[in-house]
Amino acid sequence: MKALVYEGPREMNIREVEKPVARSGDVLIKVVYSGICGSELSGFLGQSSLRKPPYVFGHEFAGQIVEIGPDVSSELGLAVGGRVTANPLVTCGTCRYCRAGQEQLCTSRQLLGAALPGSNAHYVSVPARSIFPLPDALSYEQATLAEPIAYAVHVANLADIQPEHRIAIHGMGPIGLFVLQVARHRGAHQVFVVDTNEERLAIAQALGAADLLNPAQCDAVAIIRERTDGLGADIVVDAVGSSVTRLNAVLSARMGGTVVWSGLHSAESSLPINDMIRQEIRTMGAFAYSAREFGQALDLLAQGAVGLRDEWMVKSPLEDGALWFDRLLGNPGGVAKVLLTP
């Protein structure tokens, strides 16, 4: 089969690779769409220890079941031809974290497109227990968004977003846009969104954000404090992960507030720890999502509560994948998500 293979920093090529098979407990899926995730961009640059060439990226996808392997329980209700997506975080199901419903912390977790061959190919094989059938009304395009939306649901759950909270989100990439939507779905009415990309801010505005801040044109932190009675936001989300956005996230928070880190761009950052201690600012990392949260994301999509308009998504042949990885590292303009079509 054909696959988009990462072969070195900024080098991806279409290659013929061995077609996966549905081994015991697995399901083989014909990929219809495979989304490019922001977390894969550092891998494309050769800066990710998880992604070593040659490798097939891709963990946001939707497709159709073409083969069911042996030992797949009939209780799962899966059938050839079924329209599905899948939780790409493969976990053991037996460790203390899995038993507690915290599969994202599984001590032996493996991610499709990192530890396991991903969906930037014509076919991908995944454990049957990771499969989520698509509601009839949900398109393949929107279903591809289930994975990043699950991440946003996890962020909102960790922060325990409530209607009375004033929230600031740094970064209007897909995760930031989805955190915005989940927060508004939970009733939050004052949500500050921060980004240097005016077209991404326009998308955020269309999704209901009223407080739009471009730190290249204003002092975003000062404005957030000014518009929150001098206090700062109750909950701040850094959906970028650069040293600058992490610092600004802390500076945007009120005393006793919460900062959630979800961006992974910089491995290390310098922060004003003494001030954070004195102000009792709570911080937490947010990595991936639980199986329950993946299901919640799919429900939100089916309800139309979260998603992206067609005009904000680009559908591109798999053969052009490397071009889009390059473009996403620069200025993608008003593109919120790129879906590759094998």
Coordinates of C-alpha atoms in Angstrom, one line a residue, residues 183-302:
A183 CA -15.8 26.0 27.5
R184 CA -18.6 27.8 25.8
H185 CA -20.7 24.6 25.7
R186 CA -20.2 24.4 29.5
G187 CA -21.6 28.0 29.9
A188 CA -18.4 30.1 30.1
H189 CA -19.2 33.5 28.7
Q190 CA -16.0 35.4 29.2
V191 CA -13.2 33.7 27.3
F192 CA -10.1 35.6 26.2
V193 CA -8.4 34.1 23.2
V194 CA -4.8 35.0 22.4
D195 CA -2.9 34.5 19.1
T196 CA -0.7 36.3 16.7
N197 CA -2.6 34.9 13.7
E198 CA -5.4 37.3 12.8
E199 CA -7.2 34.7 10.7
R200 CA -7.2 32.2 13.6
L201 CA -8.6 34.9 15.8
A202 CA -11.3 35.5 13.2
I203 CA -12.2 31.8 13.4
A204 CA -12.3 32.1 17.2
Q205 CA -14.6 35.1 16.9
A206 CA -16.9 33.1 14.6
L207 CA -17.0 30.4 17.3
G208 CA -18.2 32.9 19.9
A209 CA -15.1 34.5 21.4
A210 CA -15.6 38.2 22.1
D211 CA -12.2 39.1 23.7
L212 CA -9.7 38.7 20.9
L213 CA -6.1 39.6 21.7
N214 CA -3.1 39.7 19.4
P215 CA 0.1 39.9 21.5
A216 CA 2.0 41.3 18.5
Q217 CA -0.3 44.3 18.6
C218 CA -1.1 44.7 22.3
D219 CA -0.2 43.8 25.8
A220 CA -2.5 40.8 26.1
V221 CA -1.7 40.0 29.7
A222 CA -2.4 43.6 30.8
I223 CA -5.7 43.6 28.9
I224 CA -6.8 40.3 30.5
R225 CA -6.1 41.7 33.9
E226 CA -7.8 45.0 33.1
R227 CA -10.9 43.3 31.9
T228 CA -11.0 41.0 35.0
D229 CA -11.1 43.8 37.6
G230 CA -7.3 43.7 37.9
L231 CA -7.3 40.1 39.0
G232 CA -6.5 37.9 36.0
A233 CA -8.3 34.8 34.6
D234 CA -9.6 32.0 36.8
I235 CA -8.4 29.4 34.3
V236 CA -5.7 29.8 31.8
V237 CA -4.8 27.3 29.1
D238 CA -1.5 27.3 27.2
A239 CA -2.3 25.4 24.0
V240 CA 1.1 26.3 22.3
G241 CA 3.9 25.2 24.6
S242 CA 6.5 27.9 23.9
S243 CA 8.5 29.6 26.6
V244 CA 6.7 32.9 25.8
T245 CA 3.2 31.4 26.0
R246 CA 3.9 29.5 29.1
L247 CA 5.1 32.6 30.9
N248 CA 2.2 34.7 29.6
A249 CA -0.2 32.0 30.8
V250 CA 1.1 32.3 34.3
L251 CA 1.0 36.1 34.2
S252 CA -2.6 35.9 32.9
A253 CA -3.8 34.0 35.9
R254 CA -5.3 35.4 39.1
M255 CA -4.0 34.6 42.5
G256 CA -5.4 31.1 43.3
G257 CA -6.1 30.5 39.7
T258 CA -5.3 27.5 37.5
V259 CA -3.0 27.1 34.6
V260 CA -3.2 24.1 32.3
W261 CA -0.4 23.2 30.0
S262 CA -1.3 21.3 26.9
G263 CA 1.2 22.6 24.3
L264 CA 4.4 20.6 23.8
H265 CA 6.6 22.8 21.6
S266 CA 9.4 23.5 24.0
A267 CA 10.9 20.8 26.2
E268 CA 11.9 23.3 29.0
S269 CA 10.8 26.8 30.1
S270 CA 11.8 29.3 32.7
L271 CA 8.9 30.4 35.0
P272 CA 8.6 32.8 38.0
I273 CA 8.2 29.9 40.5
N274 CA 8.5 32.1 43.6
D275 CA 5.7 34.3 42.4
M276 CA 3.6 31.3 41.6
I277 CA 4.1 30.0 45.1
R278 CA 3.2 33.3 46.7
Q279 CA 0.1 33.6 44.6
E280 CA -0.9 29.9 45.0
I281 CA -1.3 29.4 41.3
R282 CA -2.2 25.8 40.5
T283 CA -0.6 24.3 37.4
M284 CA -1.1 21.0 35.8
G285 CA -0.2 19.2 32.6
A286 CA -2.9 17.8 30.3
F287 CA -1.8 14.9 28.1
A288 CA -4.2 13.2 25.7
Y289 CA -7.5 11.9 27.2
S290 CA -9.2 8.9 28.7
A291 CA -11.3 6.4 26.8
R292 CA -14.4 8.0 28.4
E293 CA -13.4 11.5 27.2
F294 CA -12.9 10.2 23.7
G295 CA -16.5 9.0 23.7
Q296 CA -17.6 12.4 25.1
A297 CA -15.9 14.2 22.3
L298 CA -17.7 12.0 19.7
D299 CA -21.0 12.8 21.4
L300 CA -20.3 16.6 21.3
L301 CA -19.5 16.3 17.6
A302 CA -22.7 14.4 16.9

